[in-house]
GROMACS .gro file of C-alpha atoms in nm:
model
  162
    1MET     CA    1  -0.003  -0.031  -0.016
    2LYS     CA    2   0.138   0.311  -0.104
    3ILE     CA    3   0.156   0.629   0.187
    4SER     CA    4   0.117   0.951   0.088
    5LEU     CA    5   0.323   1.205   0.323
    6VAL     CA    6   0.147   1.524   0.052
    7SER     CA    7  -0.270   1.546   0.092
    8GLU     CA    8  -0.484   1.793   0.041
    9GLN     CA    9  -0.550   1.697   0.389
   10THR     CA   10  -0.288   1.758   0.529
   11ILE     CA   11  -0.225   2.096   0.377
   12GLY     CA   12  -0.564   2.209   0.431
   13LYS     CA   13  -0.428   2.078   0.819
   14LEU     CA   14  -0.124   2.325   0.804
   15LEU     CA   15  -0.352   2.560   0.691
   16ARG     CA   16  -0.582   2.601   0.987
   17GLN     CA   17  -0.266   2.575   1.175
   18LYS     CA   18  -0.082   2.840   1.036
   19LYS     CA   19  -0.481   3.061   1.115
   20GLY     CA   20  -0.427   2.954   1.478
   21PHE     CA   21  -0.096   3.084   1.505
   22VAL     CA   22  -0.138   3.387   1.388
   23GLY     CA   23  -0.471   3.458   1.565
   24LEU     CA   24  -0.273   3.408   1.854
   25ILE     CA   25  -0.030   3.640   1.775
   26VAL     CA   26  -0.249   3.909   1.651
   27GLY     CA   27  -0.419   3.852   2.036
   28LEU     CA   28  -0.142   3.889   2.141
   29VAL     CA   29  -0.065   4.189   1.966
   30ILE     CA   30  -0.382   4.334   2.086
   31PHE     CA   31  -0.328   4.256   2.437
   32LEU     CA   32  -0.003   4.450   2.442
   33LEU     CA   33  -0.169   4.739   2.232
   34GLY     CA   34  -0.429   4.761   2.516
   35TRP     CA   35  -0.224   4.712   2.788
   36ILE     CA   36   0.003   5.043   2.658
   37ALA     CA   37  -0.314   5.205   2.604
   38LEU     CA   38  -0.466   5.134   2.944
   39VAL     CA   39  -0.158   5.190   3.124
   40PHE     CA   40  -0.134   5.568   2.972
   41LEU     CA   41  -0.490   5.626   3.076
   42LEU     CA   42  -0.420   5.501   3.419
   43GLN     CA   43  -0.139   5.641   3.541
   44ASN     CA   44  -0.120   5.983   3.759
   45ARG     CA   45   0.191   6.152   3.933
   46ASN     CA   46   0.169   5.914   4.238
   47THR     CA   47   0.222   5.574   4.035
   48MET     CA   48   0.355   5.695   3.729
   49VAL     CA   49   0.723   5.472   3.838
   50LEU     CA   50   0.478   5.144   3.951
   51TRP     CA   51   0.322   5.169   3.582
   52ILE     CA   52   0.614   5.222   3.414
   53VAL     CA   53   0.811   4.957   3.584
   54LEU     CA   54   0.474   4.655   3.569
   55GLY     CA   55   0.412   4.816   3.217
   56SER     CA   56   0.736   4.691   3.109
   57PHE     CA   57   0.760   4.378   3.270
   58ILE     CA   58   0.418   4.295   3.123
   59ALA     CA   59   0.478   4.415   2.748
   60SER     CA   60   0.817   4.222   2.780
   61VAL     CA   61   0.614   3.896   2.841
   62LEU     CA   62   0.443   3.981   2.521
   63GLY     CA   63   0.677   4.065   2.355
   64ILE     CA   64   0.893   3.771   2.451
   65GLY     CA   65   0.571   3.548   2.389
   66ILE     CA   66   0.507   3.704   1.998
   67LEU     CA   67   0.842   3.638   1.966
   68PHE     CA   68   0.813   3.243   2.096
   69VAL     CA   69   0.507   3.171   1.919
   70SER     CA   70   0.652   3.314   1.563
   71VAL     CA   71   0.986   3.124   1.580
   72SER     CA   72   0.858   2.789   1.744
   73PHE     CA   73   0.525   2.752   1.591
   74LEU     CA   74   0.439   2.984   1.339
   75ARG     CA   75   0.764   2.931   1.080
   76PRO     CA   76   0.831   2.569   1.092
   77THR     CA   77   0.404   2.513   0.987
   78GLN     CA   78   0.488   2.753   0.675
   79ALA     CA   79   0.768   2.548   0.577
   80ARG     CA   80   0.586   2.217   0.623
   81LEU     CA   81   0.314   2.449   0.407
   82LYS     CA   82   0.558   2.565   0.152
   83PHE     CA   83   0.759   2.205   0.081
   84GLN     CA   84   0.379   1.998   0.091
   85ARG     CA   85   0.297   2.282  -0.215
   86LYS     CA   86   0.617   2.239  -0.412
   87SER     CA   87   0.600   1.847  -0.369
   88GLN     CA   88   0.239   1.888  -0.507
   89SER     CA   89   0.387   2.101  -0.875
   90HIS     CA   90   0.751   1.985  -0.872
   91ARG     CA   91   0.856   1.651  -1.057
   92LEU     CA   92   0.930   1.346  -0.800
   93THR     CA   93   1.223   1.120  -0.843
   94ALA     CA   94   1.155   0.776  -0.816
   95CYS     CA   95   1.350   0.506  -0.650
   96LYS     CA   96   1.377   0.138  -0.553
   97GLY     CA   97   1.621   0.009  -0.282
   98LEU     CA   98   1.691  -0.174   0.074
   99ILE     CA   99   1.678   0.038   0.408
  100VAL     CA  100   2.073  -0.014   0.530
  101GLU     CA  101   2.008   0.230   0.854
  102ASN     CA  102   1.728   0.416   1.032
  103ARG     CA  103   1.912   0.562   1.291
  104GLY     CA  104   1.675   0.839   1.352
  105ALA     CA  105   1.944   1.106   1.346
  106LEU     CA  106   1.809   1.483   1.248
  107CYS     CA  107   1.841   1.731   1.018
  108THR     CA  108   1.682   2.017   0.875
  109TYR     CA  109   1.581   2.140   0.547
  110GLU     CA  110   1.462   2.509   0.475
  111GLY     CA  111   1.298   2.510   0.805
  112ILE     CA  112   1.139   2.122   0.827
  113GLN     CA  113   1.307   1.869   1.031
  114CYS     CA  114   1.360   1.522   0.977
  115HIS     CA  115   1.525   1.220   1.088
  116ILE     CA  116   1.764   1.098   0.801
  117ILE     CA  117   1.713   0.759   0.708
  118LYS     CA  118   1.948   0.530   0.425
  119VAL     CA  119   1.832   0.332   0.129
  120LYS     CA  120   2.040   0.151  -0.043
  121ALA     CA  121   1.902   0.166  -0.412
  122GLU     CA  122   1.920  -0.030  -0.678
  123ASP     CA  123   2.251   0.066  -0.885
  124GLU     CA  124   2.423   0.015  -0.493
  125ARG     CA  125   2.355   0.406  -0.416
  126VAL     CA  126   2.357   0.437  -0.096
  127LEU     CA  127   2.111   0.791  -0.025
  128ALA     CA  128   2.020   1.002   0.268
  129LEU     CA  129   1.690   1.090   0.210
  130GLY     CA  130   1.504   1.311   0.496
  131ILE     CA  131   1.151   1.247   0.681
  132PRO     CA  132   0.978   1.474   0.840
  133VAL     CA  133   0.986   1.465   1.202
  134ASN     CA  134   0.602   1.458   1.233
  135GLU     CA  135   0.490   1.155   1.018
  136LYS     CA  136   0.417   0.843   1.145
  137THR     CA  137   0.618   0.522   0.967
  138GLU     CA  138   0.716   0.163   0.996
  139LEU     CA  139   0.999   0.211   0.779
  140LYS     CA  140   1.255  -0.049   0.946
  141GLU     CA  141   1.582  -0.127   0.872
  142GLY     CA  142   1.626  -0.440   0.596
  143GLN     CA  143   1.300  -0.377   0.461
  144ARG     CA  144   1.279  -0.319   0.054
  145VAL     CA  145   1.040  -0.040  -0.063
  146SER     CA  146   0.978   0.195  -0.329
  147LEU     CA  147   1.032   0.585  -0.253
  148SER     CA  148   0.960   0.915  -0.435
  149TYR     CA  149   1.100   1.212  -0.290
  150LEU     CA  150   1.218   1.598  -0.409
  151ASP     CA  151   1.529   1.753  -0.271
  152ASN     CA  152   1.609   1.414  -0.067
  153ILE     CA  153   1.288   1.432   0.157
  154ILE     CA  154   1.022   1.156   0.125
  155VAL     CA  155   0.756   1.219  -0.012
  156SER     CA  156   0.593   0.928  -0.072
  157TYR     CA  157   0.664   0.536   0.002
  158GLU     CA  158   0.591   0.172  -0.038
  159VAL     CA  159   0.645  -0.129   0.140
  160ASP     CA  160   0.735  -0.408  -0.102
  161ASN     CA  161   0.618  -0.711   0.050
  162GLU     CA  162   0.824  -1.037  -0.123
   0.00000   0.00000   0.00000
């Protein structure tokens, strides 16, 4: 059975995740702007130092939260979405071979974390291909597989049952 790691459902799921992260960032920015307006309206001469210290602390925490969501969640989601779309519109490379090593070492391809899988192709080349970390696969050492990949990232595979 051929297992495809690229599909319209996956793209839809990634788009929903991206919208959620963008919504969270917009919400944090609105909360930050509201906080700044509130501090400006409520401060007077007696409480000015308290509001400046408290306002600086809250603004820093919100700024760090915005950066964290942007870097940790939004950027990898955008990278996966870009690769999904790219793999649908570009020509894939096909290969048949034997999985030699499935050690799980990590590499990064354009913001996508991947496990390294070494495959010995039929023409005796050893290919180091990546499979995204978040994909659940049953690939094990010693299995014969038929792979389709783009830029050394596996897009679909089929385990050959001999």
